[in-house]
Coordinates of C-alpha atoms in Angstrom, one line a residue:
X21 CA -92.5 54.7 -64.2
X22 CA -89.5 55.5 -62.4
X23 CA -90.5 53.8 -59.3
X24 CA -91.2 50.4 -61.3
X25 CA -87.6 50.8 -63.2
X26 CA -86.0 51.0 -60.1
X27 CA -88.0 48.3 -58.7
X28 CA -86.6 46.2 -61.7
X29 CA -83.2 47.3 -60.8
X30 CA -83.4 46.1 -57.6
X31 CA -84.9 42.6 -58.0
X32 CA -82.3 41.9 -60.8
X33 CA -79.0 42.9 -58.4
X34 CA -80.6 40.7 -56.0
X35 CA -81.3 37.9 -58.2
X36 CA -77.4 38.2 -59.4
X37 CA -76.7 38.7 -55.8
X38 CA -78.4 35.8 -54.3
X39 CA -76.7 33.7 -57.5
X40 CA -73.3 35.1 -56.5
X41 CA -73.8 34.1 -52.8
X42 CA -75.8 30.8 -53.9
X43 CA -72.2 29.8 -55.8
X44 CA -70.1 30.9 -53.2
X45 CA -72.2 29.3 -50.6
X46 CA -71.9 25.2 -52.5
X47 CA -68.8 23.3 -51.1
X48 CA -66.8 20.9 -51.9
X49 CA -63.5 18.6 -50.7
X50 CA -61.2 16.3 -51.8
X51 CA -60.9 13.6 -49.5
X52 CA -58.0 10.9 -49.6
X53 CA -57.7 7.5 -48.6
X54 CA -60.8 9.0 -45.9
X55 CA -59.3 11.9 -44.7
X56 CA -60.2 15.6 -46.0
X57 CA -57.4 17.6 -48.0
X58 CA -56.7 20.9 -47.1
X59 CA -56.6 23.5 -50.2
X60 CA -53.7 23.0 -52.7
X61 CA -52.7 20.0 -50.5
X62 CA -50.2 16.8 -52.4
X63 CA -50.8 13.5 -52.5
X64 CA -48.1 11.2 -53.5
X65 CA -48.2 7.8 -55.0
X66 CA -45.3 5.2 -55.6
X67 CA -45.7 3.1 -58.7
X68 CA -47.1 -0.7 -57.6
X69 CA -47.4 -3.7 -59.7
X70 CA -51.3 -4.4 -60.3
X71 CA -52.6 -7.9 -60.7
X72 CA -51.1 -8.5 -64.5
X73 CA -47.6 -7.4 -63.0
X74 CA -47.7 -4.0 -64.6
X75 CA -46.3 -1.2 -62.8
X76 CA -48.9 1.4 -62.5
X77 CA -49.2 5.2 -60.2
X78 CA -52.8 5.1 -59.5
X79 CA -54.8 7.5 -57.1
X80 CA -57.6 4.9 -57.2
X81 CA -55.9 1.2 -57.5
X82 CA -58.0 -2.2 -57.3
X83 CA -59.4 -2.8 -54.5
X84 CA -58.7 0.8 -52.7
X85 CA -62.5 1.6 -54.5
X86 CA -63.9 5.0 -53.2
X87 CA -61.3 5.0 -50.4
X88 CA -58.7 6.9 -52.7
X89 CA -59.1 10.4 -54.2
X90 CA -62.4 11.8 -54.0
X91 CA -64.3 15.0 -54.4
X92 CA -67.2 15.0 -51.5
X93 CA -70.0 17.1 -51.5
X94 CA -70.4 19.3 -48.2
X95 CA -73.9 20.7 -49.4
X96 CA -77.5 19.1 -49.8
X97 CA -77.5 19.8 -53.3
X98 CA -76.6 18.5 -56.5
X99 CA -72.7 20.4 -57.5
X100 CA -72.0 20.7 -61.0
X101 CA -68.7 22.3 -62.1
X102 CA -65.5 21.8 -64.6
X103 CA -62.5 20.1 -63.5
X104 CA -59.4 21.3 -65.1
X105 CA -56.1 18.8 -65.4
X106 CA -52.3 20.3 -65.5
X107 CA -49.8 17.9 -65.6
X108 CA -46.4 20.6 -64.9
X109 CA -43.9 17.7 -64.7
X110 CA -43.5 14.5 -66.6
X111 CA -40.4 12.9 -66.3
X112 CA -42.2 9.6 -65.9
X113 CA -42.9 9.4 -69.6
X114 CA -45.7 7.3 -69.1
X115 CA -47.5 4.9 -72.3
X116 CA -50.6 5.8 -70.7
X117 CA -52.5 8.7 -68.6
X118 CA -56.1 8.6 -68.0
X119 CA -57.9 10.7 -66.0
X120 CA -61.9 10.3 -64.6
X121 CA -64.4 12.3 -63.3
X122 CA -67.5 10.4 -61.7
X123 CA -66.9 7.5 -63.8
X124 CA -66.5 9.7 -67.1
X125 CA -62.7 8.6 -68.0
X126 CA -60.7 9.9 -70.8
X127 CA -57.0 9.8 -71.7
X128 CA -55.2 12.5 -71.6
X129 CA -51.9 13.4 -74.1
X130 CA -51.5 17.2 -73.3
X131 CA -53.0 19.8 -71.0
X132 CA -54.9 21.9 -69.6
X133 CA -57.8 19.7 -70.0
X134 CA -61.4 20.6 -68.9
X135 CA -64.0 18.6 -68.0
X136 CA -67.5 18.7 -67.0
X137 CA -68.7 17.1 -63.6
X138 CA -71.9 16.7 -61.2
X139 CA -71.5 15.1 -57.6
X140 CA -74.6 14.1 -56.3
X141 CA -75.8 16.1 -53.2
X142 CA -74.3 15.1 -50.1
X143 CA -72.4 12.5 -52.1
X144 CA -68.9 12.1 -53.5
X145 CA -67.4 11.4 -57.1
X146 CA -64.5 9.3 -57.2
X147 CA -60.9 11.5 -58.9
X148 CA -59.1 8.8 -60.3
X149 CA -56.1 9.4 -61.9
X150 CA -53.7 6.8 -63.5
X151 CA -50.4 6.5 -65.4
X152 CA -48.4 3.5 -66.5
X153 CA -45.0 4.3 -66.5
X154 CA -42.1 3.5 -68.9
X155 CA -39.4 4.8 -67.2
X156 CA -37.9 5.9 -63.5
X157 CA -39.5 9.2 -62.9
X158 CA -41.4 12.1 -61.2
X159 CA -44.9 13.3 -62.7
X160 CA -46.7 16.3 -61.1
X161 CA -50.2 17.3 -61.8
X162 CA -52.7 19.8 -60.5
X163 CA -56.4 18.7 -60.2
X164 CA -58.9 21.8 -59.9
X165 CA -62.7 22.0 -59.2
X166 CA -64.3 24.9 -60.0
X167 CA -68.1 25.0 -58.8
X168 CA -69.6 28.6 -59.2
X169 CA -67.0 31.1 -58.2
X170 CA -65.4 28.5 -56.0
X171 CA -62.0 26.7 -56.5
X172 CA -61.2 23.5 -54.9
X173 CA -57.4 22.3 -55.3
X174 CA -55.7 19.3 -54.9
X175 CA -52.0 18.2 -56.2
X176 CA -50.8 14.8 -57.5
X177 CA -47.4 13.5 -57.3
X178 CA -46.7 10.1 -59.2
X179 CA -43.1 8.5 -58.1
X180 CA -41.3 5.4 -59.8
X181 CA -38.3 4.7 -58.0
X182 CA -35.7 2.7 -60.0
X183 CA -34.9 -0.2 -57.2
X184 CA -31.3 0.0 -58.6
X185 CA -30.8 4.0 -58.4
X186 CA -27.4 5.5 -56.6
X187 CA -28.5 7.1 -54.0
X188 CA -30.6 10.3 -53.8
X189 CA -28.7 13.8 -54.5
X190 CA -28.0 15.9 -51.2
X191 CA -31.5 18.1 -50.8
X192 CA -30.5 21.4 -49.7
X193 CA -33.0 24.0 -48.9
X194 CA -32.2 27.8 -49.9
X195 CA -34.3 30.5 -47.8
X196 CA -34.4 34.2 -48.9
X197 CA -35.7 36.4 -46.3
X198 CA -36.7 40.2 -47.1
X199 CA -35.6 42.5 -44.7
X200 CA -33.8 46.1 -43.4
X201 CA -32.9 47.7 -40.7
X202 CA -36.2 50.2 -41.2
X203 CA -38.3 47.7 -40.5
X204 CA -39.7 47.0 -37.0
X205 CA -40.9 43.7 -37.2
X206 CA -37.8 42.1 -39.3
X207 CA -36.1 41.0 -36.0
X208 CA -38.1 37.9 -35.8
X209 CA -36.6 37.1 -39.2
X210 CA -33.0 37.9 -37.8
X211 CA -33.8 35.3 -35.1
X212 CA -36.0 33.0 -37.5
X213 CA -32.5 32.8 -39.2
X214 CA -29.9 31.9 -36.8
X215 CA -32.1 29.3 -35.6
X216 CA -32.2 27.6 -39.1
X217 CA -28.4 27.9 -38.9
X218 CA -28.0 26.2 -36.2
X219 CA -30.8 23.5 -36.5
X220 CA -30.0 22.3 -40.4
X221 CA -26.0 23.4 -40.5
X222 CA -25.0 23.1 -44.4
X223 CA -28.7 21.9 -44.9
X224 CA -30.2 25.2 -45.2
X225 CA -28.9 28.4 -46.7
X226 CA -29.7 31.0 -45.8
X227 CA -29.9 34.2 -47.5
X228 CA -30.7 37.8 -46.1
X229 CA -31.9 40.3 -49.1
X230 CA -31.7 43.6 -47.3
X231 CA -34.3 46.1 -49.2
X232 CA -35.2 50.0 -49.3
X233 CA -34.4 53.1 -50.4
X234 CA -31.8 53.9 -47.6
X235 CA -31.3 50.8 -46.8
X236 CA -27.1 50.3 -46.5
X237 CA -26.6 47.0 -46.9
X238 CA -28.9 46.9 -50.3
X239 CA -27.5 45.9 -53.9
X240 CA -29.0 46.2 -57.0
X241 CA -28.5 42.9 -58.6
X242 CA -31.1 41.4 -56.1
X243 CA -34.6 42.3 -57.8
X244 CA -37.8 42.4 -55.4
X245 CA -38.8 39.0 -55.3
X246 CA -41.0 39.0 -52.7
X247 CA -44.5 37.2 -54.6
X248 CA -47.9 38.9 -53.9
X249 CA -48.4 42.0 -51.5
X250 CA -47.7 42.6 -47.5
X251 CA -44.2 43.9 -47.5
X252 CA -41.6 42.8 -45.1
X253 CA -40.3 40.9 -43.7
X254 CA -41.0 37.6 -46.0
X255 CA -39.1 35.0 -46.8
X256 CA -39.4 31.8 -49.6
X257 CA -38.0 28.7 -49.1
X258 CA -36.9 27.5 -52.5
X259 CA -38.8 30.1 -54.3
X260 CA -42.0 28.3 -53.0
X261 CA -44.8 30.5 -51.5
X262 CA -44.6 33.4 -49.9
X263 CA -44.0 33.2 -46.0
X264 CA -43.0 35.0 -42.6
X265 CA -39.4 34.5 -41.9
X266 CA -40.6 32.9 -38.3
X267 CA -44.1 31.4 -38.3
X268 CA -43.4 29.9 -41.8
X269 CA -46.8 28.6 -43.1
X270 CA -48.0 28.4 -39.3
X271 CA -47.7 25.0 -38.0
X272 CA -46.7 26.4 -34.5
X273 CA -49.0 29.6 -34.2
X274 CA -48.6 32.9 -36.6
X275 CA -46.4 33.9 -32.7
X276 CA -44.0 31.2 -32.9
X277 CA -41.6 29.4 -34.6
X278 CA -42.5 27.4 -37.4
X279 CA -40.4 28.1 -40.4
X280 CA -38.4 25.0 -40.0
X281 CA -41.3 22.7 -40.9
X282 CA -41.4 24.5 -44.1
X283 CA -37.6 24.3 -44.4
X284 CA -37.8 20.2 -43.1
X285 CA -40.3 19.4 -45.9
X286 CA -38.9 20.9 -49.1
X287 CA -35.6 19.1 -47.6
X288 CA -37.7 15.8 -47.9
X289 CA -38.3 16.1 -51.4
X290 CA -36.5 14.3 -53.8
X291 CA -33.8 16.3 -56.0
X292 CA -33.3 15.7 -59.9
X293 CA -30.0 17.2 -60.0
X294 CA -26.4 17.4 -57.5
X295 CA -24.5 20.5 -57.5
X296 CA -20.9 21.2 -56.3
X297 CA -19.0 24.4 -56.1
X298 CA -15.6 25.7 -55.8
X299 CA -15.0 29.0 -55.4
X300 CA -11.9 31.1 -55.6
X301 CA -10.6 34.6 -55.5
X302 CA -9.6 35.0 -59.6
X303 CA -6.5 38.0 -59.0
X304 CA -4.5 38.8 -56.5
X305 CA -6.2 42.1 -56.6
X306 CA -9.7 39.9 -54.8
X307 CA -11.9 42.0 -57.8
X308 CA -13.5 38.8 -59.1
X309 CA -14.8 35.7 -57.7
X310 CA -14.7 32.6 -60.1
X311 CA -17.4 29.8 -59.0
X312 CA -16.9 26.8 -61.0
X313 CA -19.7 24.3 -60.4
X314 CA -20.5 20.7 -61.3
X315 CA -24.1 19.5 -61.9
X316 CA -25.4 15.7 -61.6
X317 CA -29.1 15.3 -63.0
X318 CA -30.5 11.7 -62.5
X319 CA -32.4 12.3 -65.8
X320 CA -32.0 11.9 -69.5
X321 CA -34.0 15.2 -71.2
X322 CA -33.7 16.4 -74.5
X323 CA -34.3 19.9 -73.4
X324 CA -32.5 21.7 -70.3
X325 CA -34.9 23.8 -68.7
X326 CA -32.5 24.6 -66.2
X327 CA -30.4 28.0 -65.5
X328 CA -27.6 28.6 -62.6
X329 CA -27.5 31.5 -60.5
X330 CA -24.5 33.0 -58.0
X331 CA -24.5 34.8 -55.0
X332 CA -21.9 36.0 -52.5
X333 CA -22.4 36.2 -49.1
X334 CA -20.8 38.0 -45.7
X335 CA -21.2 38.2 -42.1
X336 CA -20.6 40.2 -39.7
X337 CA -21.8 43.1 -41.2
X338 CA -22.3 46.4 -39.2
X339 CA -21.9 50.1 -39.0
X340 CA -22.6 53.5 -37.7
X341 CA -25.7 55.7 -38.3
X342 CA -29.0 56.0 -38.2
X343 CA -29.6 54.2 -41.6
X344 CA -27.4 51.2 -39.7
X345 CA -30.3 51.9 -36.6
X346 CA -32.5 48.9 -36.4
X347 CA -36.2 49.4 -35.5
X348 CA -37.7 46.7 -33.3
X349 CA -41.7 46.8 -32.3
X350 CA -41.1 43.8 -30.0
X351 CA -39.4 46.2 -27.4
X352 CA -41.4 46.3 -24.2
X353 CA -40.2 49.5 -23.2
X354 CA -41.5 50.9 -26.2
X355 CA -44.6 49.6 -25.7
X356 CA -45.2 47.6 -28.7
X357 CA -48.1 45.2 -29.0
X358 CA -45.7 42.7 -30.8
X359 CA -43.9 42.9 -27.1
X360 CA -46.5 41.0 -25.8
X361 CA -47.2 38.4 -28.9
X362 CA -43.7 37.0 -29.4
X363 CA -43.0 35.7 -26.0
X364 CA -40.8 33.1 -26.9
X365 CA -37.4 32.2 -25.6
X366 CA -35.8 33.2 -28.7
X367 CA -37.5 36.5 -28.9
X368 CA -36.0 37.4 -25.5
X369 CA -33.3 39.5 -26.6
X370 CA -35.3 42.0 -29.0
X371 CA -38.5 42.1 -26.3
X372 CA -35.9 43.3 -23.6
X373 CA -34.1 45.5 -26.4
X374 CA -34.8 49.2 -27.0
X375 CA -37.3 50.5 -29.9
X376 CA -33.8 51.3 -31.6
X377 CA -31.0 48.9 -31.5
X378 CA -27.7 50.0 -32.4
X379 CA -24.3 47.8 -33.0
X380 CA -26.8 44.9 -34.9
X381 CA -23.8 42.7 -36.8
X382 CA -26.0 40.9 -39.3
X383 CA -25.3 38.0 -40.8
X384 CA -25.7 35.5 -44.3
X385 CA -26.3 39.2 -46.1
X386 CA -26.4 39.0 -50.1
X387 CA -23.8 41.7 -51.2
X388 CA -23.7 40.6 -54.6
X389 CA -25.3 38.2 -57.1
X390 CA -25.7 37.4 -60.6
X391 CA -28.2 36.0 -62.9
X392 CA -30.6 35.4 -59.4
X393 CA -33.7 36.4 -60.8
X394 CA -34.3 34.1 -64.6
X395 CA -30.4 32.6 -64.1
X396 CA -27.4 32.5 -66.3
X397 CA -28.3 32.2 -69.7
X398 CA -26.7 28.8 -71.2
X399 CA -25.0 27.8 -67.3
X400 CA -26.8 24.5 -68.3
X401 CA -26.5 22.8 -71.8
X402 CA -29.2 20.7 -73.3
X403 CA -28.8 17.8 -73.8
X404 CA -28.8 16.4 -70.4
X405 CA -27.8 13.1 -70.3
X406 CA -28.2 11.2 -66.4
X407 CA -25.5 11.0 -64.3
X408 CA -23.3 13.1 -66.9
X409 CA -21.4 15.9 -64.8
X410 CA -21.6 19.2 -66.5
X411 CA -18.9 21.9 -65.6
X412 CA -19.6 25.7 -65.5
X413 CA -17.3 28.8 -64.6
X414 CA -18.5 32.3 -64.2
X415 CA -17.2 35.3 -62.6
X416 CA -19.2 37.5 -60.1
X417 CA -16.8 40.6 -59.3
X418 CA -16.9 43.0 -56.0
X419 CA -15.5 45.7 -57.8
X420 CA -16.8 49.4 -56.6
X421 CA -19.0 47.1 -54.5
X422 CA -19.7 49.4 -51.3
X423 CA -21.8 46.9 -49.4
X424 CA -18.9 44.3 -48.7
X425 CA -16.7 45.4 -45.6
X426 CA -14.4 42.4 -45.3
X427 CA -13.7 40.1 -48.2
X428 CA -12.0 37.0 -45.8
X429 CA -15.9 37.0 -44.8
X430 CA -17.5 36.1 -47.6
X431 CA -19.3 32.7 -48.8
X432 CA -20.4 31.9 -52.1
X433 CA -24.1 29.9 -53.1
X434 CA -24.8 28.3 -56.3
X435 CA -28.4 27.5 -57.1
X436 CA -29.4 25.1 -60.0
X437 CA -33.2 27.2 -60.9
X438 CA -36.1 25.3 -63.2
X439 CA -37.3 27.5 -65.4
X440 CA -40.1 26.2 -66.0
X441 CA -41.7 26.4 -62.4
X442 CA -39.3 29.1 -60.7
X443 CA -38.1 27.5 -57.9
X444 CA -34.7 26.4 -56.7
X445 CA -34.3 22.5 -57.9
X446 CA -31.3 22.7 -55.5
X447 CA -28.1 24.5 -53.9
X448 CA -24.5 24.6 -51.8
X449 CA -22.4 26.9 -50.2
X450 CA -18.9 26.8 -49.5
X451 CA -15.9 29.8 -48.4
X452 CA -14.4 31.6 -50.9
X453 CA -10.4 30.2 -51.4
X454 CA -7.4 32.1 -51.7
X455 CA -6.0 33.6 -54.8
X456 CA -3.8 30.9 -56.5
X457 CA -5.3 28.1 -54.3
X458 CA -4.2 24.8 -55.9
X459 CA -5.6 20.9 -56.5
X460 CA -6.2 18.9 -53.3
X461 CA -2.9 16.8 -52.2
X462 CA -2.3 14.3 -49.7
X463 CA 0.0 15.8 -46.5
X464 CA 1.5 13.4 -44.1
X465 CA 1.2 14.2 -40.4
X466 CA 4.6 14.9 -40.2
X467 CA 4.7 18.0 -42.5
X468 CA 2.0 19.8 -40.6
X469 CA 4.3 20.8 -38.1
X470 CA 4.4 24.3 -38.9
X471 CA 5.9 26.8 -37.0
X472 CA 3.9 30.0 -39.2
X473 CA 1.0 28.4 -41.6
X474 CA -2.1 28.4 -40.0
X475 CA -4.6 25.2 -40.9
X476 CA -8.2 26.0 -42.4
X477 CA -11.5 24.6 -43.2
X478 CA -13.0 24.3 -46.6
X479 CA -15.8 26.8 -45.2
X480 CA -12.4 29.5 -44.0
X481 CA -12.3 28.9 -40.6
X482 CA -8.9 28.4 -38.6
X483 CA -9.3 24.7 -37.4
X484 CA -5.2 24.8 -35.5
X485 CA -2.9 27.7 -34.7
X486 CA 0.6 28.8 -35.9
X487 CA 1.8 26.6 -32.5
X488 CA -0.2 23.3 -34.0
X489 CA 1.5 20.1 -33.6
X490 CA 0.5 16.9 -35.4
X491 CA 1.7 14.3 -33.0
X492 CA 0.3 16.5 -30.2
X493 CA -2.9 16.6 -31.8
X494 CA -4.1 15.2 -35.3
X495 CA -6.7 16.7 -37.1
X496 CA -9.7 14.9 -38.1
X497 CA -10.1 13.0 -41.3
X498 CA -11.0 15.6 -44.2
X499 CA -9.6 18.3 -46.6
X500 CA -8.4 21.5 -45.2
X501 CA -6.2 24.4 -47.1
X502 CA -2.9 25.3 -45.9
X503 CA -0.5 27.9 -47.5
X504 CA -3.2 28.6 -50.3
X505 CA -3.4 24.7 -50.9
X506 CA -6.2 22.1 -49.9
X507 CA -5.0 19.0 -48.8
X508 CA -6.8 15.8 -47.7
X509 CA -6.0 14.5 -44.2
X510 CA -6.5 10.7 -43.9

């Protein structure tokens, strides 16, 4: 009796087993305009008149047929599964969204929405998905197969471009990297991020979040952040996916750089909003940093699903100690098999360094923040109204702050944050001004011929010395601050 029960036992787990592996076995792809998708790839489509003269986003227009979005069937048998449709953004405000399946169609008004579909074996089903537009706009949707325990992914961006629009806001890309002096492999995100300095300038920010328990250049008003498991280092760019600080997503090789082609394409997407800052020492005591900022959107929304959030930044930070020790496994001498990976150019420094590297000065450090996790609550106010500057000021002090070592090197980021996907809709950076720093006036050439007052940059940074001369040599065209007030040179 016992032998037939367990008989029983084992033909049913391999019944369940042979399902499991039967369902994980079937495959299939979304293909586009011929080509095969990779996983969680986008598609983007501009709005186009169709042959009535209506303006429609269509992944399948006339005459495009099964050339346009499809989901192919990699298996020689029939697929059956359930679609699921998540539109996340909808700023299109469109009369009309349908959505098909195999030639099922149905129009959609909210979502999730499921559906039922069967593609033939080794066949194809066309994906079309269509939205007439009423007004200029951005609508982003997420398309997902499931067949068995597999999910297939594919994401849809629908753009109409208003022909008559002021040009795009300035797309900045903010990159946090996770890292400490503890860890042995964080170098390559020390290097990952002087590169991106130099290759994007004002383009980029970036932000080092240094983390752990003795850790001395940590602060607690910069939560973990990191998403999923893996530790450091780690870095998101925009509060997109988690990545390595120097391979990025891996267009180069997981050993060489690539994080720029992650920071080159989130620069190429469009921005909804602008966003300037001033920032300025509030006392004379330098306790508290005011950052006033002014926000663009090209939108009209009832709602304002938007949050602000401050951070203050300083290089040139270094000290003594072991905690201030940094490890590095791509020392040869140490004999590290990372040594023999990262045998790039840029990695030439740390692979001829020892396993411990002392006098590191480290650099775009976050030694305080506020409201960097959700944002500041009300920083935005609803409703937002298109190409309607909002102004907010808010105060991030340094007070009993013992990361900072010298306040003349500090730098201060505002991000704009959508709360409704996470991720940074854009940024800027600019230098901290002096206490009492005044409006911007116009100087004539003569008057800059100071004997005492040096001549700074909006980003701190003596441009001409106490012995400048104007008629000897004329700065360029821009503002600058002198004796605690900017001025514009023309």
């Amino acid at each position: 009796m016992k032998k037939v029960l367990m008989k029983r036992i084992i033909t049913t787990l391999m019944m369940v087993l042979g399902f499991v592996f039967t369902a994980m076995a079937q495959s299939a792809q979304f293909y586009y305009k011929g080509s095969p998708l990779a996983e969680g790839a986008s598609i983007i489509v501009e709005a186009e008149e169709d042959d009535w003269g209506d303006l429609n986003c269509e992944t399948n227009p006339a005459g495009s047929k099964d050339n346009g979005l499809i989901l192919k069937n990699l298996t020689s048998e029939e697929l059956k599964g359930v679609a699921t449709l998540t539109i996340n953004t909808n700023t299109l405000s469109p009369s009309r969204i349908q959505w098909c399946m195999g030639g099922q169609c149905v129009q959609i008004k909210e979502t999730p929405y499921n559906k039922d579909f069967v593609v033939p074996a080794s066949g194809y089903i066309q994906v079309q998905f269509d939205a007439i537009p009423t007004v200029f706009g951005e609508l982003e949707a997420e398309i997902k197969a499931r067949i068995g325990l597999k999910n297939t992914t594919v994401k849809v961006k629908f753009v109409y471009k208003d022909p008559n629009a002021k040009p795009a806001f300035t797309r900045r890309a903010v990159v946090e990297e996770f890292t400490g002096t503890w860890c042995g492999n964080c170098p390559r995100g020390i290097v990952a991020l002087q590169r991106l300095a130099q290759d994007f300038g004002d383009r980029v920010i970036c932000i080092a979040v240094h983390q752990g328990s003795e850790e001395p250049m940590q602060i607690a008003t910069y939560p973990e952040l990191v998403p999923g498991t893996g530790g450091v280092p780690a870095c998101m760019v925009n509060r997109g996916p988690k990545l390595d600080p120097y391979s990025g997503s891996g267009t180069n090789g997981y050993y060489h750089y690539g994080i720029d082609a992650d920071v080159e394409a989130a620069l190429n997407e469009p921005a909804e909003a602008g966003i300037e800052l001033t920032a300025q020492w509030n006392d004379a005591n330098l306790w508290d940093v005011r950052f006033t900022t002014t926000t663009t959107f090209g939108i009209d929304s009832n709602d304002a699903p938007y949050r602000l959030a401050f951070v203050l930044l300083e290089d040139g930070l270094k000290g003594e100690g072991k905690n201030w020790v940094q490890k590095n496994y791509f020392s040869i001498a140490a004999g590290y098999d990372d040594s023999k990976n990262y045998v790039d150019d840029d990695m030439k420094y740390w692979r001829e360094a020892p396993y411990e590297v002392k006098g590191v000065e480290y650099n775009h450090v976050a030694v305080q923040s506020l409201g960097i996790k959700n944002g500041i609550n009300g920083s935005i106010s609803s409703p937002i109204v298109k190409d309607k500057p909002q102004t907010y000021s808010g105060l991030v002090t340094t007070l009993n702050n013992k990361v900072i070592q010298d306040k003349s090197n500090l730098s201060a980021v505002a991000m704009l944050m959508d709360t409704r996907t996470g991720k940074i809709v854009n940024a800027v950076k600019t230098a901290v001004l002096p206490y009492g720093t005044n409006g911007i006036e116009t100087i004539k050439d003569e008057r800059l011929k100071m004997k005492d007052s040096p001549v700074y940059d909006l980003q701190g940074r003596k441009v001409q010395s106490s012995k400048f001369n104007a008629q000897s040599s004329k700065l360029p065209k821009g503002i600058y601050i002198l004796n605690g007030k900017k001025f514009v040179m023309k």
